[in-house]
């Protein structure tokens, strides 16, 4: 195989590891509660081959899934590539055949018309399968125990969208998976579809509608009565793809919208509320009080993605990319086309918001996110550098009191997105744990860390060191054993 490019996104802590591994019974420093019974799944982009075009953006690497099986106070680790169609074709060829992110015009002739998905963004369990997700393609099904890939699924012909979001939500009242696809009728189309899928994979409700303009629809908000779609101008066009520009660019001249679809309604019921230009990506949670809809997002003045540059040529503005949790409110009972309000919720600067998912779509109190504290030192040995964002703080916000708690990792490491684990037997919101991967940047290793979700400021209650380096990942989730198929014989 050829060398990976001499570029920070392919060297140092970001060097693709390409490592599939099994480690039985990780070392535990501290104590893992013995009643935790389930698996923490997460996924990261990890390019199998050097990029076809010489360089690539971080979002285009092949999906590598890690699983951490918790039982009886012990933790087993497993890691496998998702065998996407792309992965298999490229492995056969011994090199990259697919070109730039979301640009099929850059692909080898031999793979025209194939799924381009990398399954590198999120992993969730639904109907006893692990779904590996990338928003440009259908879901890929995997065995949650072995991490063997079964392949793409359209749920027996039920999913007619060409794409499926990497950020589905589970309705805690019904167990239904609520999801959407954008560019659902083809690349750069404004077509959206919203699906509600029951726990046995039957599509119960489906609504097709159009966006005001094509853009990256990465996440959405679910409330008990509404599905909420934020339209932020991370835009594209066929002209960009033909010119070989990055698929997306940020347009500071366009308006932002929040589209509200009544969950039991139809396309004609969608309302688009307008707000001035801004940037927002992940949704912490959303809820409604009658016709008032609340939508919580880390919101920034300007673009958050340096590799999707300003369409008018402005330099990336680091200071303006700082995101703060903000509560958007629109009123379905109001004739106004404008937002009702936008209220900041905390001073944390950061992203990767999470909640106790049992409170998804409902009024909630506890929010968690990765924060960036630039006043804290970063002291790495010579030759070591950060991988991506300096997310050096785990933040906990109590929306009821406005109080926050935070944990700083120290000067030589950063954190990846946490997932919430409910304390077995407890139904109280926020009563549980947070699990995350800590990037041990100085040592080029990774630790799995477990926090008490009520006391993040006290630091991890358990640390499981890996003698492996896990690349910067995107998303993951805790899945209790009760949601998994029966465990295979040991
Ligand atoms: C994101 C990540 C992606 C992607 C689109 O905001 C958006 C995160 C890892 O891939 O394709
Ligand atoms: Fe995401």
CSV table of C-alpha atoms and ligand atoms in Angstrom, one decimal:
chain,number,residue,atom,x,y,z
A,1,UNK,CA,0.0,0.0,0.0
A,2,UNK,CA,1.1,3.6,-0.7
A,3,UNK,CA,2.0,6.0,2.1
A,4,UNK,CA,-0.7,8.1,3.8
A,5,UNK,CA,-0.4,11.8,2.9
A,6,UNK,CA,1.9,13.9,4.9
A,7,UNK,CA,-1.0,16.0,6.2
A,8,UNK,CA,-2.1,16.5,9.8
A,9,UNK,CA,-5.4,14.7,9.1
A,10,UNK,CA,-3.5,11.5,8.2
A,11,UNK,CA,-0.5,11.7,10.6
A,12,UNK,CA,0.1,11.8,14.3
A,13,UNK,CA,-2.9,10.9,16.4
A,14,UNK,CA,-5.0,11.0,13.2
A,15,UNK,CA,-3.0,8.3,11.4
A,16,UNK,CA,-5.5,5.7,10.3
A,17,UNK,CA,-5.0,2.7,12.5
A,18,UNK,CA,-6.8,0.1,10.3
A,19,UNK,CA,-6.8,-2.1,13.4
A,20,UNK,CA,-9.4,-4.7,14.0
A,21,UNK,CA,-8.9,-6.1,17.5
A,22,UNK,CA,-10.4,-8.1,20.4
A,23,UNK,CA,-9.2,-7.4,23.9
A,24,UNK,CA,-10.9,-9.6,26.6
A,25,UNK,CA,-11.3,-8.1,30.1
A,26,UNK,CA,-9.7,-4.7,30.0
A,27,UNK,CA,-7.7,-3.4,32.9
A,28,UNK,CA,-10.0,-1.4,35.2
A,29,UNK,CA,-8.5,1.4,37.3
A,30,UNK,CA,-11.2,2.3,39.8
A,31,UNK,CA,-14.5,0.4,39.7
A,32,UNK,CA,-17.1,-0.4,37.0
A,33,UNK,CA,-20.5,-0.9,38.7
A,34,UNK,CA,-21.2,-4.6,38.5
A,35,UNK,CA,-24.9,-4.2,37.5
A,36,UNK,CA,-24.0,-2.5,34.2
A,37,UNK,CA,-25.0,-5.0,31.5
A,38,UNK,CA,-24.8,-3.8,27.9
A,39,UNK,CA,-22.6,-2.5,25.2
A,40,UNK,CA,-21.2,1.0,24.5
A,41,UNK,CA,-20.9,1.2,20.7
A,42,UNK,CA,-19.1,4.1,18.9
A,43,UNK,CA,-17.8,4.7,15.4
A,44,UNK,CA,-14.9,6.6,13.9
A,45,UNK,CA,-13.7,7.3,10.3
A,46,UNK,CA,-10.5,5.3,9.7
A,47,UNK,CA,-9.4,5.3,6.0
A,48,UNK,CA,-8.6,1.8,4.8
A,49,UNK,CA,-6.4,3.3,2.0
A,50,UNK,CA,-4.7,6.6,1.2
A,51,UNK,CA,-7.2,9.0,-0.5
A,52,UNK,CA,-7.6,8.7,-4.2
A,53,UNK,CA,-7.1,12.4,-4.7
A,54,UNK,CA,-4.0,12.8,-2.5
A,55,UNK,CA,-5.9,14.4,0.4
A,56,UNK,CA,-9.3,14.1,2.0
A,57,UNK,CA,-11.5,15.7,4.7
A,58,UNK,CA,-12.0,14.0,8.1
A,59,UNK,CA,-15.6,13.0,7.3
A,60,UNK,CA,-14.7,10.6,4.4
A,61,UNK,CA,-12.8,7.8,6.2
A,62,UNK,CA,-14.2,4.2,6.4
A,63,UNK,CA,-16.3,3.5,9.4
A,64,UNK,CA,-14.6,1.6,12.2
A,65,UNK,CA,-16.9,0.4,14.9
A,66,UNK,CA,-15.7,-0.2,18.5
A,67,UNK,CA,-17.8,-2.1,21.1
A,68,UNK,CA,-17.2,-2.1,24.8
A,69,UNK,CA,-19.2,-5.0,26.4
A,70,UNK,CA,-19.9,-4.3,30.1
A,71,UNK,CA,-20.9,-7.2,32.4
A,72,UNK,CA,-20.2,-8.1,36.0
A,73,UNK,CA,-17.8,-5.1,36.5
A,74,UNK,CA,-15.7,-6.3,33.5
A,75,UNK,CA,-15.3,-4.7,30.0
A,76,UNK,CA,-14.4,-6.5,26.8
A,77,UNK,CA,-13.3,-4.5,23.7
A,78,UNK,CA,-13.9,-5.4,20.1
A,79,UNK,CA,-13.3,-3.3,17.0
A,80,UNK,CA,-14.2,-4.1,13.3
A,81,UNK,CA,-14.4,-2.2,10.1
A,82,UNK,CA,-17.9,-1.8,8.6
A,83,UNK,CA,-17.8,-3.9,5.4
A,84,UNK,CA,-19.6,-1.3,3.3
A,85,UNK,CA,-19.8,-1.9,-0.5
A,86,UNK,CA,-17.1,0.8,-0.8
A,87,UNK,CA,-14.9,-1.0,1.7
A,88,UNK,CA,-15.2,-4.3,-0.1
A,89,UNK,CA,-14.6,-2.9,-3.6
A,90,UNK,CA,-11.5,-1.0,-2.5
A,91,UNK,CA,-10.1,-4.0,-0.5
A,92,UNK,CA,-10.5,-6.1,-3.6
A,93,UNK,CA,-8.7,-3.4,-5.7
A,94,UNK,CA,-6.0,-2.8,-3.0
A,95,UNK,CA,-6.5,1.0,-3.3
A,96,UNK,CA,-9.1,3.8,-3.1
A,97,UNK,CA,-11.6,3.8,-6.0
A,98,UNK,CA,-14.0,6.4,-4.6
A,99,UNK,CA,-12.8,10.0,-4.7
A,100,UNK,CA,-13.9,13.1,-2.8
A,101,UNK,CA,-16.6,13.3,0.0
A,102,UNK,CA,-20.1,13.4,-1.6
A,103,UNK,CA,-18.7,13.9,-5.2
A,104,UNK,CA,-19.2,10.8,-7.4
A,105,UNK,CA,-17.7,12.7,-10.4
A,106,UNK,CA,-14.3,12.0,-8.8
A,107,UNK,CA,-14.8,8.2,-8.6
A,108,UNK,CA,-13.1,5.5,-10.7
A,109,UNK,CA,-15.3,4.4,-13.7
A,110,UNK,CA,-15.4,0.9,-12.2
A,111,UNK,CA,-17.5,2.0,-9.2
A,112,UNK,CA,-20.0,4.2,-11.0
A,113,UNK,CA,-23.5,3.8,-9.4
A,114,UNK,CA,-22.2,1.9,-6.3
A,115,UNK,CA,-23.1,3.1,-2.8
A,116,UNK,CA,-20.5,5.6,-1.7
A,117,UNK,CA,-21.3,5.4,2.0
A,118,UNK,CA,-18.7,4.9,4.6
A,119,UNK,CA,-21.0,4.1,7.6
A,120,UNK,CA,-18.7,6.3,9.8
A,121,UNK,CA,-21.0,8.6,11.7
A,122,UNK,CA,-23.2,6.8,14.2
A,123,UNK,CA,-24.2,3.4,15.5
A,124,UNK,CA,-27.6,2.5,17.0
A,125,UNK,CA,-29.5,-0.6,17.8
A,126,UNK,CA,-33.0,-1.1,16.4
A,127,UNK,CA,-34.8,-4.4,16.0
A,128,UNK,CA,-31.8,-6.3,17.5
A,129,UNK,CA,-29.4,-5.2,14.8
A,130,UNK,CA,-26.6,-2.6,14.9
A,131,UNK,CA,-27.2,0.1,12.3
A,132,UNK,CA,-24.0,1.8,11.1
A,133,UNK,CA,-25.0,5.1,9.6
A,134,UNK,CA,-23.8,7.7,7.2
A,135,UNK,CA,-26.2,10.4,6.0
A,136,UNK,CA,-25.5,10.0,2.2
A,137,UNK,CA,-26.7,6.3,2.0
A,138,UNK,CA,-29.1,3.7,3.5
A,139,UNK,CA,-28.3,2.1,6.8
A,140,UNK,CA,-25.8,-0.8,7.0
A,141,UNK,CA,-26.8,-3.7,9.3
A,142,UNK,CA,-24.3,-5.4,11.6
A,143,UNK,CA,-24.4,-8.1,14.2
A,144,UNK,CA,-24.1,-6.3,17.5
A,145,UNK,CA,-22.2,-9.2,19.1
A,146,UNK,CA,-19.7,-10.1,16.4
A,147,UNK,CA,-19.7,-6.8,14.5
A,148,UNK,CA,-20.0,-8.7,11.3
A,149,UNK,CA,-21.5,-6.7,8.5
A,150,UNK,CA,-24.6,-7.9,6.8
A,151,UNK,CA,-24.9,-5.0,4.3
A,152,UNK,CA,-27.2,-2.2,3.3
A,153,UNK,CA,-30.9,-2.6,4.1
A,154,UNK,CA,-34.0,-0.8,2.8
A,155,UNK,CA,-36.2,-2.7,5.4
A,156,UNK,CA,-37.6,-5.0,2.7
A,157,UNK,CA,-38.3,-2.2,0.3
A,158,UNK,CA,-39.9,0.1,2.8
A,159,UNK,CA,-37.2,2.8,2.7
A,160,UNK,CA,-37.4,4.4,-0.7
A,161,UNK,CA,-35.2,7.4,0.2
A,162,UNK,CA,-31.7,7.2,-1.2
A,163,UNK,CA,-30.3,8.3,2.1
A,164,UNK,CA,-30.9,7.9,5.8
A,165,UNK,CA,-29.8,10.2,8.6
A,166,UNK,CA,-27.0,9.3,11.0
A,167,UNK,CA,-29.0,11.0,13.8
A,168,UNK,CA,-32.3,9.0,14.3
A,169,UNK,CA,-34.1,9.6,17.6
A,170,UNK,CA,-35.9,7.0,19.7
A,171,UNK,CA,-39.3,8.1,21.0
A,172,UNK,CA,-39.2,7.0,24.7
A,173,UNK,CA,-43.0,6.6,24.8
A,174,UNK,CA,-43.3,4.1,21.9
A,175,UNK,CA,-39.7,2.9,21.2
A,176,UNK,CA,-40.3,4.0,17.6
A,177,UNK,CA,-37.2,5.1,15.6
A,178,UNK,CA,-37.9,8.6,14.2
A,179,UNK,CA,-35.6,9.4,11.3
A,180,UNK,CA,-35.3,11.3,8.0
A,181,UNK,CA,-33.4,11.3,4.7
A,182,UNK,CA,-32.3,14.4,2.8
A,183,UNK,CA,-31.2,14.5,-0.8
A,184,UNK,CA,-33.7,11.7,-0.6
A,185,UNK,CA,-34.4,11.6,-4.4
A,186,UNK,CA,-30.7,12.1,-5.4
A,187,UNK,CA,-27.6,14.2,-4.8
A,188,UNK,CA,-28.2,17.9,-4.2
A,189,UNK,CA,-32.0,17.5,-4.4
A,190,UNK,CA,-34.2,19.4,-1.9
A,191,UNK,CA,-36.3,16.3,-1.2
A,192,UNK,CA,-36.7,15.2,2.4
A,193,UNK,CA,-38.5,12.3,3.9
A,194,UNK,CA,-39.5,11.8,7.5
A,195,UNK,CA,-40.0,8.2,8.8
A,196,UNK,CA,-41.4,6.8,12.0
A,197,UNK,CA,-40.4,3.1,12.3
A,198,UNK,CA,-41.8,0.8,14.9
A,199,UNK,CA,-39.5,-1.4,17.0
A,200,UNK,CA,-40.1,-4.4,14.6
A,201,UNK,CA,-38.9,-2.2,11.6
A,202,UNK,CA,-42.4,-1.5,10.2
A,203,UNK,CA,-42.6,2.1,8.8
A,204,UNK,CA,-45.8,3.5,10.4
A,205,UNK,CA,-45.6,7.0,9.1
A,206,UNK,CA,-43.9,8.7,6.1
A,207,UNK,CA,-43.9,12.3,5.0
A,208,UNK,CA,-42.2,13.7,1.9
A,209,UNK,CA,-41.5,17.4,1.7
A,210,UNK,CA,-39.0,19.9,0.3
A,211,UNK,CA,-36.4,22.1,1.9
A,212,UNK,CA,-36.2,25.9,1.2
A,213,UNK,CA,-32.7,25.2,-0.2
A,214,UNK,CA,-30.3,22.2,-0.3
A,215,UNK,CA,-27.9,22.0,2.6
A,216,UNK,CA,-26.4,19.6,5.0
A,217,UNK,CA,-29.2,18.2,7.2
A,218,UNK,CA,-27.1,16.5,9.7
A,219,UNK,CA,-29.4,16.3,12.8
A,220,UNK,CA,-32.9,17.2,13.8
A,221,UNK,CA,-35.1,17.7,16.9
A,222,UNK,CA,-37.9,15.5,18.0
A,223,UNK,CA,-40.7,16.6,20.4
A,224,UNK,CA,-43.8,14.7,21.5
A,225,UNK,CA,-45.8,16.4,18.7
A,226,UNK,CA,-43.3,17.8,16.2
A,227,UNK,CA,-40.2,16.9,14.1
A,228,UNK,CA,-38.0,20.0,13.8
A,229,UNK,CA,-35.5,20.5,11.0
A,230,UNK,CA,-32.9,23.2,11.1
A,231,UNK,CA,-31.8,24.5,7.8
A,232,UNK,CA,-28.3,26.1,8.1
A,233,UNK,CA,-26.5,27.3,5.0
A,234,UNK,CA,-23.9,24.6,4.6
A,235,UNK,CA,-24.7,24.5,0.9
A,236,UNK,CA,-23.7,22.8,-2.3
A,237,UNK,CA,-24.4,22.7,-6.1
A,238,UNK,CA,-23.5,20.6,-9.1
A,239,UNK,CA,-21.3,23.5,-10.2
A,240,UNK,CA,-19.2,23.0,-7.0
A,241,UNK,CA,-18.9,19.3,-7.7
A,242,UNK,CA,-17.9,19.9,-11.4
A,243,UNK,CA,-15.3,22.5,-10.3
A,244,UNK,CA,-13.8,19.9,-7.8
A,245,UNK,CA,-14.6,22.1,-4.8
A,246,UNK,CA,-15.4,20.5,-1.4
A,247,UNK,CA,-19.0,19.3,-1.6
A,248,UNK,CA,-20.2,21.8,1.0
A,249,UNK,CA,-19.4,25.4,1.6
A,250,UNK,CA,-20.8,27.9,4.1
A,251,UNK,CA,-22.9,30.8,2.9
A,252,UNK,CA,-23.1,33.7,5.3
A,253,UNK,CA,-25.6,35.5,3.2
A,254,UNK,CA,-28.4,33.0,3.5
A,255,UNK,CA,-31.2,32.9,6.1
A,256,UNK,CA,-31.6,30.1,8.6
A,257,UNK,CA,-34.9,28.2,8.9
A,258,UNK,CA,-36.5,25.9,11.5
A,259,UNK,CA,-39.0,23.7,9.8
A,260,UNK,CA,-41.7,22.2,12.0
A,261,UNK,CA,-43.6,19.1,10.9
A,262,UNK,CA,-46.5,18.0,13.1
A,263,UNK,CA,-45.7,14.3,13.7
A,264,UNK,CA,-49.2,13.2,12.9
A,265,UNK,CA,-49.5,15.7,10.0
A,266,UNK,CA,-48.6,15.9,6.4
A,267,UNK,CA,-46.3,17.9,4.0
A,268,UNK,CA,-48.9,20.7,3.8
A,269,UNK,CA,-48.6,21.2,7.6
A,270,UNK,CA,-44.9,22.0,7.6
A,271,UNK,CA,-44.1,25.6,8.7
A,272,UNK,CA,-40.7,27.2,8.0
A,273,UNK,CA,-39.7,29.9,10.6
A,274,UNK,CA,-36.9,32.3,9.7
A,275,UNK,CA,-33.8,33.5,11.6
A,276,UNK,CA,-30.7,35.5,10.7
A,277,UNK,CA,-27.6,33.7,9.4
A,278,UNK,CA,-25.8,31.5,12.0
A,279,UNK,CA,-24.3,28.0,12.3
A,280,UNK,CA,-25.7,25.1,14.3
A,281,UNK,CA,-25.2,21.3,13.8
A,282,UNK,CA,-26.1,18.9,16.7
A,283,UNK,CA,-29.3,19.1,18.7
A,284,UNK,CA,-29.2,18.5,22.4
A,285,UNK,CA,-32.9,17.9,22.7
A,286,UNK,CA,-36.2,19.5,21.8
A,287,UNK,CA,-39.7,19.5,23.4
A,288,UNK,CA,-43.0,21.3,23.0
A,289,UNK,CA,-45.3,23.0,25.4
A,290,UNK,CA,-48.6,23.1,23.5
A,291,UNK,CA,-47.8,24.9,20.2
A,292,UNK,CA,-44.5,26.4,21.5
A,293,UNK,CA,-41.6,24.4,20.3
A,294,UNK,CA,-38.2,24.5,22.0
A,295,UNK,CA,-35.0,23.4,20.2
A,296,UNK,CA,-31.6,23.3,22.0
A,297,UNK,CA,-28.5,23.6,19.9
A,298,UNK,CA,-24.9,24.7,20.2
A,299,UNK,CA,-25.1,27.8,18.0
A,300,UNK,CA,-22.2,29.9,16.5
A,301,UNK,CA,-22.1,33.1,14.6
A,302,UNK,CA,-20.2,31.5,11.7
A,303,UNK,CA,-19.1,28.3,10.1
A,304,UNK,CA,-17.9,25.4,12.3
A,305,UNK,CA,-16.3,23.3,9.5
A,306,UNK,CA,-12.9,24.6,8.3
A,307,UNK,CA,-12.9,22.0,5.5
A,308,UNK,CA,-16.2,23.3,4.1
A,309,UNK,CA,-15.0,26.8,3.4
A,310,UNK,CA,-16.9,30.1,3.0
A,311,UNK,CA,-18.5,30.1,-0.5
A,312,UNK,CA,-17.6,33.8,-0.9
A,313,UNK,CA,-13.9,33.2,-0.1
A,314,UNK,CA,-13.7,34.5,3.5
A,315,UNK,CA,-11.0,32.9,5.7
A,316,UNK,CA,-12.2,30.5,8.4
A,317,UNK,CA,-13.0,32.6,11.5
A,318,UNK,CA,-11.9,30.5,14.5
A,319,UNK,CA,-13.4,33.0,17.0
A,320,UNK,CA,-16.8,33.2,15.3
A,321,UNK,CA,-16.9,29.4,15.1
A,322,UNK,CA,-17.3,29.1,18.9
A,323,UNK,CA,-20.7,27.5,19.6
A,324,UNK,CA,-22.7,28.1,22.8
A,325,UNK,CA,-25.8,26.1,23.8
A,326,UNK,CA,-28.9,28.2,22.8
A,327,UNK,CA,-32.6,27.5,23.2
A,328,UNK,CA,-34.5,28.3,20.0
A,329,UNK,CA,-38.3,28.8,20.3
A,330,UNK,CA,-40.9,29.0,17.6
A,331,UNK,CA,-44.6,29.2,18.1
A,332,UNK,CA,-46.9,27.1,15.9
A,333,UNK,CA,-49.8,29.1,17.2
A,334,UNK,CA,-48.4,32.4,16.0
A,335,UNK,CA,-48.9,33.8,12.5
A,336,UNK,CA,-45.3,35.2,12.5
A,337,UNK,CA,-42.7,33.7,10.2
A,338,UNK,CA,-40.0,34.6,12.6
A,339,UNK,CA,-38.5,32.8,15.6
A,340,UNK,CA,-40.2,33.5,18.9
A,341,UNK,CA,-36.8,33.7,20.8
A,342,UNK,CA,-33.2,32.6,21.0
A,343,UNK,CA,-31.9,32.3,24.5
A,344,UNK,CA,-28.3,31.3,25.5
A,345,UNK,CA,-28.2,28.5,28.1
A,346,UNK,CA,-24.6,28.4,29.2
A,347,UNK,CA,-21.1,29.8,28.8
A,348,UNK,CA,-19.6,26.5,27.7
A,349,UNK,CA,-18.0,26.8,24.3
A,350,UNK,CA,-18.3,23.4,22.5
A,351,UNK,CA,-20.2,20.8,20.7
A,352,UNK,CA,-21.3,17.1,21.0
A,353,UNK,CA,-24.4,17.7,23.2
A,354,UNK,CA,-25.9,14.6,24.9
A,355,UNK,CA,-28.8,13.9,27.3
A,356,UNK,CA,-30.3,11.1,29.3
A,357,UNK,CA,-32.0,9.7,26.2
A,358,UNK,CA,-35.0,8.5,28.2
A,359,UNK,CA,-36.0,12.1,28.2
A,360,UNK,CA,-35.6,12.6,24.4
A,361,UNK,CA,-38.4,14.7,23.0
A,362,UNK,CA,-39.6,15.8,26.4
A,363,UNK,CA,-39.0,18.7,28.8
A,364,UNK,CA,-35.7,17.8,30.4
A,365,UNK,CA,-33.2,19.1,32.9
A,366,UNK,CA,-29.7,17.6,32.4
A,367,UNK,CA,-27.5,18.3,29.4
A,368,UNK,CA,-23.9,17.3,28.7
A,369,UNK,CA,-21.5,18.4,26.1
A,370,UNK,CA,-17.8,18.5,25.3
A,371,UNK,CA,-16.4,22.0,26.0
A,372,UNK,CA,-13.3,23.8,24.9
A,373,UNK,CA,-11.5,25.8,27.6
A,374,UNK,CA,-8.7,27.6,25.8
A,375,UNK,CA,-7.5,29.2,29.1
A,376,UNK,CA,-6.4,25.7,30.2
A,377,UNK,CA,-2.9,24.7,29.1
A,378,UNK,CA,-2.2,22.0,26.5
A,379,UNK,CA,1.2,20.6,27.1
A,380,UNK,CA,2.2,17.9,24.8
A,381,UNK,CA,5.7,16.4,24.2
A,382,UNK,CA,7.6,17.5,21.1
A,383,UNK,CA,6.2,15.9,18.0
A,384,UNK,CA,2.7,15.3,19.5
A,385,UNK,CA,-0.3,17.4,18.5
A,386,UNK,CA,-4.0,17.6,19.0
A,387,UNK,CA,-6.3,15.5,16.9
A,388,UNK,CA,-9.1,17.8,15.8
A,389,UNK,CA,-10.9,19.9,18.4
A,390,UNK,CA,-9.5,20.8,21.8
A,391,UNK,CA,-12.4,19.3,23.7
A,392,UNK,CA,-10.6,19.3,27.0
A,393,UNK,CA,-13.7,19.7,29.3
A,394,UNK,CA,-16.8,17.5,30.0
A,395,UNK,CA,-19.6,19.9,30.8
A,396,UNK,CA,-22.8,19.2,32.7
A,397,UNK,CA,-25.6,21.8,32.5
A,398,UNK,CA,-28.6,21.8,34.8
A,399,UNK,CA,-31.3,23.6,32.8
A,400,UNK,CA,-33.5,23.8,36.0
A,401,UNK,CA,-31.0,25.8,38.0
A,402,UNK,CA,-28.7,27.2,35.3
A,403,UNK,CA,-25.7,25.7,37.3
A,404,UNK,CA,-22.9,23.8,35.6
A,405,UNK,CA,-20.3,21.3,36.6
A,406,UNK,CA,-17.2,20.5,34.6
A,407,UNK,CA,-14.3,18.2,34.4
A,408,UNK,CA,-11.0,19.3,32.8
A,409,UNK,CA,-8.9,16.4,31.4
A,410,UNK,CA,-5.6,17.9,32.2
A,411,UNK,CA,-3.0,19.2,29.7
A,412,UNK,CA,-2.2,16.0,27.7
A,413,UNK,CA,-5.6,14.6,26.7
A,414,UNK,CA,-9.0,15.5,25.1
A,415,UNK,CA,-12.4,13.7,25.1
A,416,UNK,CA,-14.7,12.2,22.6
A,417,UNK,CA,-18.5,12.4,22.7
A,418,UNK,CA,-19.9,10.8,25.8
A,419,UNK,CA,-23.0,8.6,26.0
A,420,UNK,CA,-25.4,8.3,28.9
A,421,UNK,CA,-25.9,5.0,30.7
A,422,UNK,CA,-29.0,4.9,33.0
A,423,UNK,CA,-28.4,3.5,36.5
A,424,UNK,CA,-30.1,0.1,36.4
A,425,UNK,CA,-33.3,0.2,38.3
A,426,UNK,CA,-33.6,4.0,38.5
A,427,UNK,CA,-35.9,6.1,36.4
A,428,UNK,CA,-34.8,9.5,37.5
A,429,UNK,CA,-33.4,11.8,34.8
A,430,UNK,CA,-29.6,12.1,35.0
A,431,UNK,CA,-29.3,9.2,37.4
A,432,UNK,CA,-26.5,7.2,35.8
A,433,UNK,CA,-23.2,7.4,34.1
A,434,UNK,CA,-21.4,8.9,31.2
A,435,UNK,CA,-19.0,6.8,29.1
A,436,UNK,CA,-16.5,8.3,26.7
A,437,UNK,CA,-13.1,7.8,25.1
A,438,UNK,CA,-10.3,9.9,26.2
A,439,UNK,CA,-7.6,10.7,23.7
A,440,UNK,CA,-4.3,10.2,25.5
A,441,UNK,CA,-2.4,12.5,23.1
A,442,UNK,CA,1.0,12.4,24.8
A,443,UNK,CA,1.1,8.6,24.8
A,444,UNK,CA,-0.7,8.0,21.5
A,445,UNK,CA,-3.2,5.7,23.3
A,446,UNK,CA,-6.9,5.8,24.3
A,447,UNK,CA,-8.6,5.2,27.6
A,448,UNK,CA,-12.3,4.4,28.1
A,449,UNK,CA,-13.6,6.5,31.0
A,450,UNK,CA,-16.7,6.2,33.1
A,451,UNK,CA,-18.2,9.1,35.1
A,452,UNK,CA,-21.0,9.4,37.5
A,453,UNK,CA,-23.3,11.7,35.5
A,454,UNK,CA,-24.3,13.7,38.6
A,455,UNK,CA,-20.6,14.3,39.6
A,456,UNK,CA,-18.6,14.8,36.4
A,457,UNK,CA,-16.5,17.4,38.3
A,458,UNK,CA,-15.1,14.6,40.5
A,459,UNK,CA,-13.5,12.9,37.4
A,460,UNK,CA,-13.8,9.3,36.2
A,461,UNK,CA,-14.9,6.6,38.6
A,462,UNK,CA,-13.3,4.0,36.3
A,463,UNK,CA,-10.6,4.2,33.6
A,464,UNK,CA,-9.9,1.4,31.2
A,465,UNK,CA,-6.6,1.9,29.5
A,466,UNK,CA,-6.2,0.5,26.0
A,467,UNK,CA,-2.8,-0.1,24.5
A,468,UNK,CA,-4.3,1.0,21.2
A,469,UNK,CA,-5.0,4.4,19.7
A,470,UNK,CA,-8.7,5.0,18.7
A,471,UNK,CA,-9.0,7.8,16.1
A,472,UNK,CA,-11.3,10.8,16.8
A,473,UNK,CA,-14.8,9.4,16.4
A,474,UNK,CA,-18.2,10.9,15.9
A,475,UNK,CA,-21.0,9.3,17.8
A,476,UNK,CA,-21.9,6.3,19.9
A,477,UNK,CA,-24.6,4.9,22.2
A,478,UNK,CA,-25.1,2.7,25.2
A,479,UNK,CA,-27.3,-0.3,24.5
A,480,UNK,CA,-28.6,-2.3,27.5
A,481,UNK,CA,-28.5,-6.1,27.2
A,482,UNK,CA,-32.3,-6.1,27.0
A,483,UNK,CA,-32.2,-4.4,23.6
A,484,UNK,CA,-29.6,-6.9,22.2
A,485,UNK,CA,-30.3,-10.3,20.7
A,486,UNK,CA,-29.4,-13.2,22.9
A,487,UNK,CA,-25.6,-13.4,23.5
A,488,UNK,CA,-23.8,-16.1,21.5
A,489,UNK,CA,-22.3,-18.9,23.6
A,490,UNK,CA,-19.0,-17.8,25.1
B,1,LIG,C1,-20.9,15.3,10.2
B,1,LIG,C2,-20.1,14.2,10.1
B,1,LIG,C3,-20.1,13.5,8.9
B,1,LIG,C4,-20.8,13.9,7.8
B,1,LIG,C5,-21.6,15.0,7.9
B,1,LIG,O1,-21.4,17.1,11.7
B,1,LIG,C6,-21.7,15.7,9.1
B,1,LIG,C7,-20.9,16.0,11.4
B,1,LIG,C8,-18.6,11.9,9.7
B,1,LIG,O2,-19.3,12.4,8.7
B,1,LIG,O3,-20.8,13.2,6.6
B,2,LIG,FE1,-23.3,14.1,14.1
